[in-house]
Every structure is written in structure tokens, then in C-alpha cells.
Coordinates of C-alpha atoms in Angstrom, one line a residue:
X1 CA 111.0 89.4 136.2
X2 CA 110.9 89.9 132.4
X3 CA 113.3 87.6 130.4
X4 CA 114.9 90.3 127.9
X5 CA 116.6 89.4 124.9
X6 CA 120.1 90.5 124.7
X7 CA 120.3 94.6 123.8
X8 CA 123.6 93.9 121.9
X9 CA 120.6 92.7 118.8
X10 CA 118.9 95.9 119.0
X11 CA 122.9 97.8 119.0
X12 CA 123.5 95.7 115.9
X13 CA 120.4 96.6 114.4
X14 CA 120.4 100.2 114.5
X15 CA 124.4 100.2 113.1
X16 CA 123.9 98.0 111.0
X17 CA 120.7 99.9 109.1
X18 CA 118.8 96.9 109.2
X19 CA 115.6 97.9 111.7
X20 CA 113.1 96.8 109.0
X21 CA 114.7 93.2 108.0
X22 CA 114.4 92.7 112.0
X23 CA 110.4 93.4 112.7
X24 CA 110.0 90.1 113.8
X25 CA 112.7 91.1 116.8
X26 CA 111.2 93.7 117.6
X27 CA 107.5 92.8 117.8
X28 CA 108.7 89.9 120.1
X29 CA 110.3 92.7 122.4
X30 CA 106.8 94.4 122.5
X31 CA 105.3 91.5 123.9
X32 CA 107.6 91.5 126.8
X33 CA 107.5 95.0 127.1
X34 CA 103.6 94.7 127.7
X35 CA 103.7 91.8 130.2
X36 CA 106.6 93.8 132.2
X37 CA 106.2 95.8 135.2
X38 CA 106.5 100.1 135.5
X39 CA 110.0 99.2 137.2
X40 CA 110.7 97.0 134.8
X41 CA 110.2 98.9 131.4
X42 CA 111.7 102.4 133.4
X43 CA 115.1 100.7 134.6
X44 CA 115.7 97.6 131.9
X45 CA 113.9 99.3 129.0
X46 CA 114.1 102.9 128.3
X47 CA 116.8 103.7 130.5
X48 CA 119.0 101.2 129.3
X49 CA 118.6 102.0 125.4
X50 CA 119.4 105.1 125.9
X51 CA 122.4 104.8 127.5
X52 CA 123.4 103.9 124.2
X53 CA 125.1 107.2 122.3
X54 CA 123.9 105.5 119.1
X55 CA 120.1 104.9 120.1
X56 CA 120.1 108.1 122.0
X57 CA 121.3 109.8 118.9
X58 CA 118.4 107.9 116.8
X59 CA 115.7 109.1 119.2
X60 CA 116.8 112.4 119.6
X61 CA 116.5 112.8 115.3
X62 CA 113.4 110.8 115.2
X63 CA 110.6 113.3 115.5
X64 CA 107.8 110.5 114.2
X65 CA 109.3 108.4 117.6
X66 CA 108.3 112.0 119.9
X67 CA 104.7 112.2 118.3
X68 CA 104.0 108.5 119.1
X69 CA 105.2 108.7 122.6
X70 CA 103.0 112.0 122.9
X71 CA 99.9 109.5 122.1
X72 CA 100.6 107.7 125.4
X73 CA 98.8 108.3 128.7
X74 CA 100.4 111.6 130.5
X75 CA 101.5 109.6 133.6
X76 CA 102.7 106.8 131.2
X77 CA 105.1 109.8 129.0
X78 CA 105.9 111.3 133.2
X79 CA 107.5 107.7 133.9
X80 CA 109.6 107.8 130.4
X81 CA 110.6 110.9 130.7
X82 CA 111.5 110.6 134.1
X83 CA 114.4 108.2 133.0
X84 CA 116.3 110.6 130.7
X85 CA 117.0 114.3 130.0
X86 CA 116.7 113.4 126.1
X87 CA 113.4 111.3 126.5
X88 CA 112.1 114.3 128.6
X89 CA 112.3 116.3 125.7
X90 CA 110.3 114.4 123.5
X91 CA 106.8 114.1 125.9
X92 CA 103.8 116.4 125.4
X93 CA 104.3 119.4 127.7
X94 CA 101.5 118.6 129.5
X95 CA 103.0 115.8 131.2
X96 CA 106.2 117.7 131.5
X97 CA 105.1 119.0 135.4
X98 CA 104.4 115.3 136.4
X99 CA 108.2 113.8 135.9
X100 CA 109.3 114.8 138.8
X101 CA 106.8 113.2 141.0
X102 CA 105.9 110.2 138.9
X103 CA 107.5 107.9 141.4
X104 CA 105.0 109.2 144.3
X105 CA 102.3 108.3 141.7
X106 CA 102.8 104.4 141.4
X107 CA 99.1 103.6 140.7
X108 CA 98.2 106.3 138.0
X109 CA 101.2 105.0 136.0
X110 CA 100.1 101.3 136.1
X111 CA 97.0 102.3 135.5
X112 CA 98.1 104.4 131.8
X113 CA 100.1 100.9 131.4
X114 CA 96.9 98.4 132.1
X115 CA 95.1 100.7 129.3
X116 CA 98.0 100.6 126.3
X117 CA 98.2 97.1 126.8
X118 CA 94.0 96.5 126.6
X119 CA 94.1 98.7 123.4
X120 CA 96.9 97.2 122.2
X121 CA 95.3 93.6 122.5
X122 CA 92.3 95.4 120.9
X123 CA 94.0 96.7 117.7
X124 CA 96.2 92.7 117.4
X125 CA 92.4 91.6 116.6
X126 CA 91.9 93.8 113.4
X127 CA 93.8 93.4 110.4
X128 CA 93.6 96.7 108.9
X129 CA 97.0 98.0 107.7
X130 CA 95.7 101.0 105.9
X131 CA 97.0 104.9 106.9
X132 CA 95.2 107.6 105.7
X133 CA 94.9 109.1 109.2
X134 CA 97.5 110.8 111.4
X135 CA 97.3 110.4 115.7
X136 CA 95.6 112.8 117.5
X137 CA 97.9 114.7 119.7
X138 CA 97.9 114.3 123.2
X139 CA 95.8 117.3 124.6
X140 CA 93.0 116.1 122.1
X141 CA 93.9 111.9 121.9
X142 CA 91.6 111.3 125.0
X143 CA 88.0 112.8 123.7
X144 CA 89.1 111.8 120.5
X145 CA 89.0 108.7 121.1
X146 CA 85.7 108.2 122.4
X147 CA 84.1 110.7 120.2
X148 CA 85.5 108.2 117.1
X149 CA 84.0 105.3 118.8
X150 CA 81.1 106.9 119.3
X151 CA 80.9 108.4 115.8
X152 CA 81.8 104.8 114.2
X153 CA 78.4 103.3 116.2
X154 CA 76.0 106.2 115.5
X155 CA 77.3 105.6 111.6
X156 CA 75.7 102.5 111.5
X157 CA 72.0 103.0 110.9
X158 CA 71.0 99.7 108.6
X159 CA 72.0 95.8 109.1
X160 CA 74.5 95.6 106.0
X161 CA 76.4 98.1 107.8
X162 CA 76.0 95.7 111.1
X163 CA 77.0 92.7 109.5
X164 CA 80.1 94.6 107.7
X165 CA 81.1 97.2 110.3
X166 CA 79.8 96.2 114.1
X167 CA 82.5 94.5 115.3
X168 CA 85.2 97.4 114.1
X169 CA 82.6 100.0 115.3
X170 CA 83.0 98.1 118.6
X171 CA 86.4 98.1 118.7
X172 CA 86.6 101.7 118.5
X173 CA 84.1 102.4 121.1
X174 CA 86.1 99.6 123.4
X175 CA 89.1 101.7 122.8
X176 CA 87.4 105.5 123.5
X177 CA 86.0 103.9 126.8
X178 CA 89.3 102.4 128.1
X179 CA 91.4 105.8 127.1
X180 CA 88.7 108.0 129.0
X181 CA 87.9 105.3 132.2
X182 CA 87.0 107.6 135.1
X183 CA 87.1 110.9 133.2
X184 CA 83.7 111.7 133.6
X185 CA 83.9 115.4 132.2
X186 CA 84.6 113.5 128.9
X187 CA 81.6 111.2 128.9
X188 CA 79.1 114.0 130.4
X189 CA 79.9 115.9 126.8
X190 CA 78.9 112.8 124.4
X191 CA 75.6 112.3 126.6
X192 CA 73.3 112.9 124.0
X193 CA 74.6 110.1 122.3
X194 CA 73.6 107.5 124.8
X195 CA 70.9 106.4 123.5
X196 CA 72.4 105.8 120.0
X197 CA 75.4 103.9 122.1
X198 CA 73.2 101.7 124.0
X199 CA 70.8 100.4 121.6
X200 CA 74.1 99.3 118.9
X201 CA 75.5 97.3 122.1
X202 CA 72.8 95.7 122.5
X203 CA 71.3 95.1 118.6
X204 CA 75.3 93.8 118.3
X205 CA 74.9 91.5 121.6
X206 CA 71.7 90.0 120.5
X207 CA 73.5 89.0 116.7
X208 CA 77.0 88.7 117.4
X209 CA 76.6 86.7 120.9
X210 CA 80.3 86.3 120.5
X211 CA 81.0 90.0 120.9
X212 CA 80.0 89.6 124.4
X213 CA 82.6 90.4 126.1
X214 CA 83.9 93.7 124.4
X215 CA 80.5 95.2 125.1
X216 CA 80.4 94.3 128.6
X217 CA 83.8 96.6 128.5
X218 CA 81.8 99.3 127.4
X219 CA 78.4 99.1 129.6
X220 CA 80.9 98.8 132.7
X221 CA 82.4 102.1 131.8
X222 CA 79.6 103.9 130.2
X223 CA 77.8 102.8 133.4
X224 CA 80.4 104.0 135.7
X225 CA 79.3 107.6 134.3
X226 CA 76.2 109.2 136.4
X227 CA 75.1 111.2 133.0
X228 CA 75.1 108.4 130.9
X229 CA 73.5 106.0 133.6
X230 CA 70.6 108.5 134.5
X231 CA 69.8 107.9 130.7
X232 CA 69.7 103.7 130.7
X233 CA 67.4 104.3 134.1
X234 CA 64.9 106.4 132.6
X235 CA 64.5 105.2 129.1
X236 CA 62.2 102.1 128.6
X237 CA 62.8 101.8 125.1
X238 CA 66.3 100.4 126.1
X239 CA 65.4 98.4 128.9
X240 CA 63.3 96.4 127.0
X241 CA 66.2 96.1 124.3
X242 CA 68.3 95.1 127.1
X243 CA 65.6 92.5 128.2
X244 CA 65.2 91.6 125.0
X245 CA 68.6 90.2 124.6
X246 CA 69.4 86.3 125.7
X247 CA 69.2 85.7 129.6
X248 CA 73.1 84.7 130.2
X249 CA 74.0 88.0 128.1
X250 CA 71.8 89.7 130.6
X251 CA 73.4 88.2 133.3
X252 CA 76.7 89.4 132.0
X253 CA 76.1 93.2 131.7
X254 CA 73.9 92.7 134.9
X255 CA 77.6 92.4 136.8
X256 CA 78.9 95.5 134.8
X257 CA 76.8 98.1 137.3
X258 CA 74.2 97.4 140.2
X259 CA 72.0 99.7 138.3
X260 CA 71.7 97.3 135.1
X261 CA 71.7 94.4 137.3
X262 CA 68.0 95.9 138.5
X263 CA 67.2 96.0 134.9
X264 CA 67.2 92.5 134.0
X265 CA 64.5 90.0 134.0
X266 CA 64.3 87.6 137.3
X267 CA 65.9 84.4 135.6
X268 CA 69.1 86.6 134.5
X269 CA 69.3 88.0 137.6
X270 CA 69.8 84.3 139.3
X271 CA 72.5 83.6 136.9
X272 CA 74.5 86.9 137.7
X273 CA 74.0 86.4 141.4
X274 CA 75.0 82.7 141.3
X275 CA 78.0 82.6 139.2
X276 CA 76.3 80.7 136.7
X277 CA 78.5 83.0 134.2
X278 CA 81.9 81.7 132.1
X279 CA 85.0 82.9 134.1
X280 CA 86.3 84.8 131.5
X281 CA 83.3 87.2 131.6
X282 CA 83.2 87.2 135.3
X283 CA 86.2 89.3 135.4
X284 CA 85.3 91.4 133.1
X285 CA 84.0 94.0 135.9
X286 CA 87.0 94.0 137.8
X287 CA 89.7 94.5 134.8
X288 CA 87.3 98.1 134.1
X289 CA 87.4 99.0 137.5
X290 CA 91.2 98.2 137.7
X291 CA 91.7 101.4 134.9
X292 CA 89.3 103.9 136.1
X293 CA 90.8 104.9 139.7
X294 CA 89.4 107.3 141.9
X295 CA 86.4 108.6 140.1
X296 CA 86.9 112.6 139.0
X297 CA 83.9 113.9 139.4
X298 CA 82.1 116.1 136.3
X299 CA 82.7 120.1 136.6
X300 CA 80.2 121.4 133.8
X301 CA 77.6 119.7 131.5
X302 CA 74.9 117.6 132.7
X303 CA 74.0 117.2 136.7
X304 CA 71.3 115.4 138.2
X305 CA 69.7 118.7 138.7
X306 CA 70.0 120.4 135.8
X307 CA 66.5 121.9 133.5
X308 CA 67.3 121.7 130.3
X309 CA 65.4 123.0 127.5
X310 CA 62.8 120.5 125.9
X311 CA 64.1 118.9 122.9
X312 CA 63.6 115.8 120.6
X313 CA 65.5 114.1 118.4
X314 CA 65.4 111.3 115.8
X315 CA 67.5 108.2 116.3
X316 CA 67.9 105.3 113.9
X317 CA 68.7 102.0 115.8
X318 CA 71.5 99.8 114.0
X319 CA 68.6 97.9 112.2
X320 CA 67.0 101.4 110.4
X321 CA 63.9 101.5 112.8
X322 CA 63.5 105.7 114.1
X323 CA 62.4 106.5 117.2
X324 CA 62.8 109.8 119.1
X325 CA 64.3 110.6 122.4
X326 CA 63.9 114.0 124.8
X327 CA 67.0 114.9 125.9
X328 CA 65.5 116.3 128.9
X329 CA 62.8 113.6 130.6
X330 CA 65.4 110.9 128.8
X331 CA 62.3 109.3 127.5
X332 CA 61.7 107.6 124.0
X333 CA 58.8 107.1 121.9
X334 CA 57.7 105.2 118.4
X335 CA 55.7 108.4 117.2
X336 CA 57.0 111.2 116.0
X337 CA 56.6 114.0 118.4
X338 CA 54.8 117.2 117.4
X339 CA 58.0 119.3 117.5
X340 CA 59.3 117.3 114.9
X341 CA 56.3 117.1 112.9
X342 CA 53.5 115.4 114.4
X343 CA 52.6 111.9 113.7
X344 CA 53.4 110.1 110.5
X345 CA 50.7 110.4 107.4
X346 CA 50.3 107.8 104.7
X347 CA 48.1 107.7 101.8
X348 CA 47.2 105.5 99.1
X349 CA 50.2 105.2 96.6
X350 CA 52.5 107.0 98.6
X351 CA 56.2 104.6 98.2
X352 CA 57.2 103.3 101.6
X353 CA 59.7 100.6 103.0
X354 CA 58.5 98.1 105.0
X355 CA 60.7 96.1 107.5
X356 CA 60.8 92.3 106.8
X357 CA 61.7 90.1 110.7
X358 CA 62.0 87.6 108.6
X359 CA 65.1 88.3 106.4
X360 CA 66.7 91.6 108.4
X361 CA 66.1 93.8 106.0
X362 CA 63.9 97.2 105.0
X363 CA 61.7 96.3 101.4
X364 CA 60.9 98.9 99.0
X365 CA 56.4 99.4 98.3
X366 CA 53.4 101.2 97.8
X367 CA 50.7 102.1 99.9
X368 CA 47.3 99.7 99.1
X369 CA 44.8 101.3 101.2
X370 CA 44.7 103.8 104.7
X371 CA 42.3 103.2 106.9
X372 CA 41.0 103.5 110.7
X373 CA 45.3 104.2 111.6
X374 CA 46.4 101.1 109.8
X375 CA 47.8 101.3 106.5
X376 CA 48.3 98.3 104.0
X377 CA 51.5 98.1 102.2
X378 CA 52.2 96.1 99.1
X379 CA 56.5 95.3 98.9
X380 CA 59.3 93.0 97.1
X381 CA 61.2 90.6 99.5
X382 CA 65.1 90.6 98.7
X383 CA 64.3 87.2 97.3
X384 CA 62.1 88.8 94.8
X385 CA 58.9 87.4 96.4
X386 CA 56.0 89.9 96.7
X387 CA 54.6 90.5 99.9
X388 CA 51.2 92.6 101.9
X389 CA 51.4 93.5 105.7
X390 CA 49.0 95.6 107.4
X391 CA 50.0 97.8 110.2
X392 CA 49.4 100.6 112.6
X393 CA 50.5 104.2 110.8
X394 CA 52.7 104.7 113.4
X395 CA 54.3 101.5 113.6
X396 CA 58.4 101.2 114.0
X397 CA 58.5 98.6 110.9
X398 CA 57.0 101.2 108.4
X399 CA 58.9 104.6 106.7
X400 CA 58.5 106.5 104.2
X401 CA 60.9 106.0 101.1
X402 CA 63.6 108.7 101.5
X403 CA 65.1 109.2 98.0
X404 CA 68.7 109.2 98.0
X405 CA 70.7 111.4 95.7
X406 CA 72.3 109.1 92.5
X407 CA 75.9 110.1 91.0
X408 CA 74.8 112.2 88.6
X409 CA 76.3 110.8 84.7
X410 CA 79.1 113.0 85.5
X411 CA 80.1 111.5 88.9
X412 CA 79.3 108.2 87.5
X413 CA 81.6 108.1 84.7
X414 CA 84.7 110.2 86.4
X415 CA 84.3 107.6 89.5
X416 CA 83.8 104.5 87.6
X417 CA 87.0 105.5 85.6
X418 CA 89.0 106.1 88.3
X419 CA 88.1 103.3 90.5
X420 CA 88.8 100.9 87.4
X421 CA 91.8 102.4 87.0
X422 CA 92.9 101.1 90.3
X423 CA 95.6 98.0 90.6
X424 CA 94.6 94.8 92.2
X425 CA 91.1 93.3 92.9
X426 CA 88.0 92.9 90.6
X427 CA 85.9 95.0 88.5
X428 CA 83.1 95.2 91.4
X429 CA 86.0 95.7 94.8
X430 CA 89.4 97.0 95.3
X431 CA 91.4 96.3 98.5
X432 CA 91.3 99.3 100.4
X433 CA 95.1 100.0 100.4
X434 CA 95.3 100.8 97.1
X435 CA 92.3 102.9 97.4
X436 CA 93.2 105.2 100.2
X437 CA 96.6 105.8 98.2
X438 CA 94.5 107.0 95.4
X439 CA 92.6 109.1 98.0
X440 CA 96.0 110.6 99.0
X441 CA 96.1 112.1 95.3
X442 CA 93.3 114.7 96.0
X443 CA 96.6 116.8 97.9
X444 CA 94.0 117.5 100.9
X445 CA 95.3 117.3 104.7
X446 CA 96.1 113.7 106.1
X447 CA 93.5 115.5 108.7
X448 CA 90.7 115.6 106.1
X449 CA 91.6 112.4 104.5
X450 CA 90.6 111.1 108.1
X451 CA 87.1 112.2 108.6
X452 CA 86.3 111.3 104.6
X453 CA 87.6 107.8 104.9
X454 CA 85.6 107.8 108.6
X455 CA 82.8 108.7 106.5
X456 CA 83.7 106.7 103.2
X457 CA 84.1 103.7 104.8
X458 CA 82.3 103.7 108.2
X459 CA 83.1 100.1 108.4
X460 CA 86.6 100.0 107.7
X461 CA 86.1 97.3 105.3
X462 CA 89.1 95.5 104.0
X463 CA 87.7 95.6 100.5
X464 CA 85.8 98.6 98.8
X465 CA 82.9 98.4 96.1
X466 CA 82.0 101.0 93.3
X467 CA 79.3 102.5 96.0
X468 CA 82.4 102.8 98.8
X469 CA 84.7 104.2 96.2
X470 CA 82.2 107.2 95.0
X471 CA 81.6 108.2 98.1
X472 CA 84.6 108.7 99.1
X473 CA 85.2 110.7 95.5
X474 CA 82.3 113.0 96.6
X475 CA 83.1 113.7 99.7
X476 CA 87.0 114.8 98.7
X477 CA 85.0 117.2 96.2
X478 CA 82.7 118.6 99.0
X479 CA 85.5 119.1 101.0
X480 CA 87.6 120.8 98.4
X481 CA 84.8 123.4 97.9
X482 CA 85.1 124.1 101.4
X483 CA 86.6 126.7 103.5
X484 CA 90.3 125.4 103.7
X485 CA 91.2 126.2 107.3
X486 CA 87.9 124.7 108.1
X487 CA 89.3 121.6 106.3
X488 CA 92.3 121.8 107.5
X489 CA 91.2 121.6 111.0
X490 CA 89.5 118.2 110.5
X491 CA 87.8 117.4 113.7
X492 CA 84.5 116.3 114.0
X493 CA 82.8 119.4 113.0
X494 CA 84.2 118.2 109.4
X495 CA 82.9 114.5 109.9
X496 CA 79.8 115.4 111.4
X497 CA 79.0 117.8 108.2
X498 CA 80.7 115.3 105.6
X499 CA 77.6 112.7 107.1
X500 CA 74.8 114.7 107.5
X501 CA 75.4 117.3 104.7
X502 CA 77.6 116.0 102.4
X503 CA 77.5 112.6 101.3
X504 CA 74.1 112.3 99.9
X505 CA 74.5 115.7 98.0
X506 CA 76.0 116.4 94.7
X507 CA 79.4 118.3 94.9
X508 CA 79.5 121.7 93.3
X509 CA 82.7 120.3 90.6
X510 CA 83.7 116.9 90.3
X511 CA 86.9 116.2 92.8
X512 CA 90.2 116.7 91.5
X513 CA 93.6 114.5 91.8
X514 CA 97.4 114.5 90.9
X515 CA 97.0 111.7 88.7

């Protein structure tokens, strides 16, 4: 049984005006709430608040407090509104026809409660108290979700980004998985992206080893899903980056799914099999499974069965290396397939980037010499060092230079004005508080703001450089010479363009804010 505090603190705080001065009250109370059982939180929490005129009266004027509960789970909302005509009124009316029967439905509300509290543990490991987004609403939260974790992994295409954004990338995915557990219509409609999903979980397993555990979350659900595990059983490229990772992280994600179990080499298999795994990551397995329910089985999209049209597509990895997958056989390949282009062709003096092991990192160089499929590259190390390598034309660690599109002097000198011009930090970062409230000056919808600071800063770094801050500049202009409902709307059609259009492109007029 839950030890409350006394409610007269929470009566006193709400006469007395003083709801701010008394966070540290209240964040104690949300601890309890989250270790407290469905009963407990129906009969001692909501339903004894609003017994109180005065707190009844607050909720009932507080129409922030009704869009935050619409966030929740639709069985979760069913069991709070279930306790009061006035809380009934505030849920999403899609969960208005489960109210009545939420008490025959024990298991589907604990459930919606095991997943707030997960992502609630998951967002008490960032510290990232900027707000230039606004919560999905309920209908959408659930895709949502996992199409923004998906979208913050695919975003990550070179190892600065890694190393600065991974483990928030991560965190997002954690969080998409956990809100759509055993919805597999919702995971059949991202399946394209597998491949781009499972080679970041396992490039971030094999550097981060200490993010372990939070992508074992992820292959248990993502496994749980027939679409996306037809594509880690026929696609060597990621078995051998699953192989490729340490043999006790192997054995972990081999006790996520039977399937991935198969997958991994011999030794790793032993150590799954035998226990020889920390407890903490034994259990991983179980907590998933304890959130998805009975499995709802997919009504459209992809079935085992299915023809689907041929079609490739590139995919950078996390560390910059293309490859391209067919949607259709869900194989992979190093060359570039002739419906894309045909194989890659060098010649002497063309500017390439080779990929150093080494240091992580893609170097900027000529072609020396092409000959019999191997070409000879002259590059500069990041330590300045000069360097030869000779390999095959078609080899994963050679591609071309792509020129990126500059700030043009206009952009430059608007952007660098503005960004100086910004309180707090240095003359090369800014915090990115400050930042995203000079972001909030271009008058564009919070919904907007969203998918350019998605974009802006894929990472969600705490701190911003010159780079981060122009970005984001161009993208508010790009987005203010577009079609305004199509703006306003700002779902991912907006990101997706803002990425692949967009941000490498010069804007048609420099941005324009309410300075």
C-alpha cells in the first residue's frame, strides 16, 4: 500500500497560490504515484483530489491539465475518467466508450501504467528542459512516437553525430517502441526503415557497450513484429553486424527473440543459454513482454506473402558507409545496383573521401591512379597527417565527395549576427534554451518549430554551435516560403522534406523574426 503524504499540503497549496514554490512536493508525489497500484492511484489519487470543490474547480479551468491527460494510454485516460464525471470530460473521446468497462479490463490498464512509468524513467535520464514542441494528441501520439524515434536514428548518418546524438536518438526509439508494444499495424508501416533501425542498434551497441540494455528494449519489440523480423532473417549485411558485436552483447539480444538467438555465433549462444548474462539484462525480455499483451495481429501492409514491386534504396549506416537494400528479397549489397546507377566510377583526380578505421572518421582526397577495379587514393588524416590506401572501386570505405551547399555571404552574416546577438555562452556555442526562444521569434506554428528543431538539432544537444544555429535559420526560411497549411500541419511530411530538401539548399529570402 502506497504511503501518501497528507492531501491537506496539496489543499494548502492550490489556496494558497503557491503550486510553483512547492515542485519539490509534488515531484515526490509522482514518485509514489508511479510505484502505486491501478486501485491505488483510481481510489486514493484521482478520486480523492477531486472530491475537493477547489481542485475540482482548478482542473475543470485547466485546459493544458486535459491535453496532458489526453497523452496517456486510452485504457490509462478509461480508468481516470472512470472515477469522476468532471475527469470524464477532460479524456480524448476515443477512450470515452472504454469508462464504463475499464474495470472488466484490469490487465490493459496495468499494462498503459507499466509503459508511463518505463518512459517516464526514460525521460528522468535526459536533461533537456527546452520546449519548442507541443504533444501529439492522442489519436496520433502512438505512431508518433515511433516514427520520431525512428526519424531521430535514420538522422544520424556520420560518427560526430553518434558520439553527440546516439544515446538521445536511443531514447526516443526506446520510448516509440514501449508506446506501440504489440501494435503491429504500427510497426508493419515503418518497415522500410528496418534496416536503417537495426544497423544504429547495433553500430551504438558495439561503441557505447553501456547502452546495452535500452537496445535490447528495442530488438525485443522490433523483434516481436513479424514484418520487421522477416527483414533481420533475410538480410546478411545485419547478421554479420550483429555478429560483429562483442559475444556477451550477443548473448543479450540473443534472449530478446528465438529468432536472433539463431543468429549469433556458437560461443554467444552458450552464454545466453547458460545464464552467463548480468541479472539486470536477464529480465530485460520479460519486462517487454509484460507491456505488449495479446499480440494484435497486422490488417494491411506487409504479409509474409505479399509481391511487392522491386525496389532499391540507399542507406547510410551511423558511421557514413552506403549500402543499398531491396525492399522486396530484403537483401543488401556494397555495390550500387543498376537501378540506381550501376556501379561506382572513379577516375584519376576525381575528389573522394576515404574512411580512416583508425580514427572513426571519413578524410577528404584525390584519386592517384584507377586501375584493374582498384583505385588509389591520396587523403589528409584529421591529425593533419597525409595518407595513400588502395582499394577495390566498389569498396564500402570509398565515396565520392558530395559538395555541400555553404551559407551563402548573405546567410552568413544575417546568422552570425543573430546567433551573436544571443545571451549566455561563448562566441563558438549557445545553450540551446536561449536558442529555441530566439527560434520562437520567426511567429511560425509550435508545430513547425518541432520538425525544424528535429531537423536543426538531430541530437538534441544541450549546447548549439554557429553550424547548429544556421541551420536551424535556414530551415525557418524554407519553411516560411512554403505553403502555410502545409506548414501548419507539421507532421513528418514537413520533417522528412526539411532533411532531404531543405537543409542543404539555399532558402529563396533570408528568414525573418520579431526581433
Amino acid at each position: 500500500m502506497a504511503n501518501w503524504p497528507k492531501w491537506s499540503i496539496y489543499e494548502e497549496c492550490l489556496a494558497k497560490d503557491r503550486v510553483m514554490s512547492a515542485n519539490a512536493d509534488f515531484q515526490e508525489f509522482k514518485k509514489k504515484v508511479l510505484k502505486a497500484s491501478i486501485e491505488e492511484i483510481d481510489a486514493e489519487v484521482f478520486n480523492k483530489l477531486i472530491q475537493v470543490p477547489s481542485w475540482a474547480k482548478a482542473w475543470e479551468a485547466d485546459r493544458e491539465l486535459h491535453l496532458k491527460v489526453q497523452t496517456l494510454h486510452e485504457d490509462l485516460q478509461s480508468a481516470i475518467g472512470a472515477q469522476h464525471e468532471v475527469l470524464k470530460k477532460s479524456i480524448a473521446v476515443s477512450a470515452m466508450g472504454s469508462v464504463s468497462s475499464v474495470k472488466e479490463q484490469p490487465e490493459e490498464v496495468l499494462r498503459a501504467i507499466e509503459k508511463e512509468r518505463m518512459i517516464d524513467a526514460i525521460k528522468e535520464e535526459e536533461d533537456d528542459d527546452v520546449d519548442v514542441t507541443a504533444e501529439a494528441d492522442a489519436e496520433q501520439r502512438t505512431a508518433t512516437a515511433l516514427q520520431e524515434g525512428i526519424d531521430a536514428v535514420t538522422a544520424i548518418d556520420e560518427p560526430a553525430k553518434m558520439d553527440s546524438g546516439g544515446v538521445l536518438a536511443l531514447n526516443k526509439l526506446r520510448i516509440g517502441c514501449i508506446r506501440c508494444a504489440g501494435e503491429e499495424d504500427v510497426f508493419t508501416q515503418e518497415v522500410e526503415n528496418a534496416p536503417n533501425v537495426f544497423s544504429f542498434l547495433f553500430t551504438l551497441a558495439k561503441h557505447k557497450p553501456e547502452t546495452i540494455n535500452g537496445v535490447a528494449e528495442v530488438m525485443n519489440q522490433l523483434m516481436a513484429s513479424s514484418s520487421w523480423c522477416s527483414v533481420m532473417e533475410k538480410n546478411k549485411f545485419l547478421q554479420d553486424c550483429l555478429r560483429e558485436l562483442p559475444k556477451g552483447a550477443q548473448a543479450v539480444l540473443g534472449l530478446q527473440s528465438d529468432k536472433v538467438l539463431a543468429l549469433i555465433d556458437e560461443d554467444a549462444k552458450r552464454m545466453a543459454r547458460g545464464g552467463d548474462v548480468p541479472a539486470d539484462l536477464r529480465t530485460v525480455a520479460e519486462r517487454m513482454q509484460s507491456i505488449r499483451g495479446p499480440r494484435k495481429p497486422a490488417t494491411g501492409g506487409y504479409t509474409a506473402g505479399k509481391v511487392e514491386p522491386e525496389k532499391w534504396k540507399a542507406i547510410k549506416t551511423p558511421e557514413g558507409h552506403t549500402y543499398y537494400y531491396n525492399s522486396r528479397s530484403r537483401e543488401s549489397t556494397w555495390e550500387r545496383p543498376a537501378e540506381l546507377g550501376g556501379p561506382m566510377v572513379y577516375r584519376s583526380g576525381d575528389e573522394v573521401e576515404v574512411w580512416s578505421n583508425g580514427m572513426r572518421s571519413w578524410c577528404k582526397g584525390k584519386v592517384y591512379q584507377v586501375a584493374d577495379g582498384k583505385v588509389i587514393a591520396d587523403f589528409a588524416l584529421p591529425d593533419g597527417s597525409n595518407a595513400r590506401k588502395e582499394l577495390p572501386s566498389q569498396h564500402k570505405d570509398l565515396r565520392p565527395l558530395v559538395a555541400r551547399s555553404d551559407w551563402s555571404a548573405e546567410e552568413k552574416e544575417a546568422y552570425q549576427r543573430w546567433f551573436n546577438g544571443i545571451e549566455g555562452g561563448s562566441s563558438s556555442t549557445k545553450h540551446a534554451k536561449p536558442i529555441s526562444q530566439f527560434l520562437w521569434k520567426s511567429q511560425l506554428p509550435r508545430e513547425a518549430l518541432k520538425q525544424v528543431w528535429a531537423v536543426g538539432n538531430s541530437g538534441m544537444k544541450p549546447n548549439l554551435k554557429f553550424e547548429d544555429f544556421a541551420k536551424c535559420c535556414r530551415l525557418i526560411a524554407h519553411c516560411q516560403a512554403m505553403d502555410p497549411a502545409f506548414v501548419k500541419e507539421g507532421e513528418r511530411p514537413l520533417r522528412v522534406k526539411l532533411r532531404s530538401e531543405c537543409v542543404n539548399a539555399k532558402p529563396p529570402a533570408l528568414p525573418k523574426f520579431e526581433l
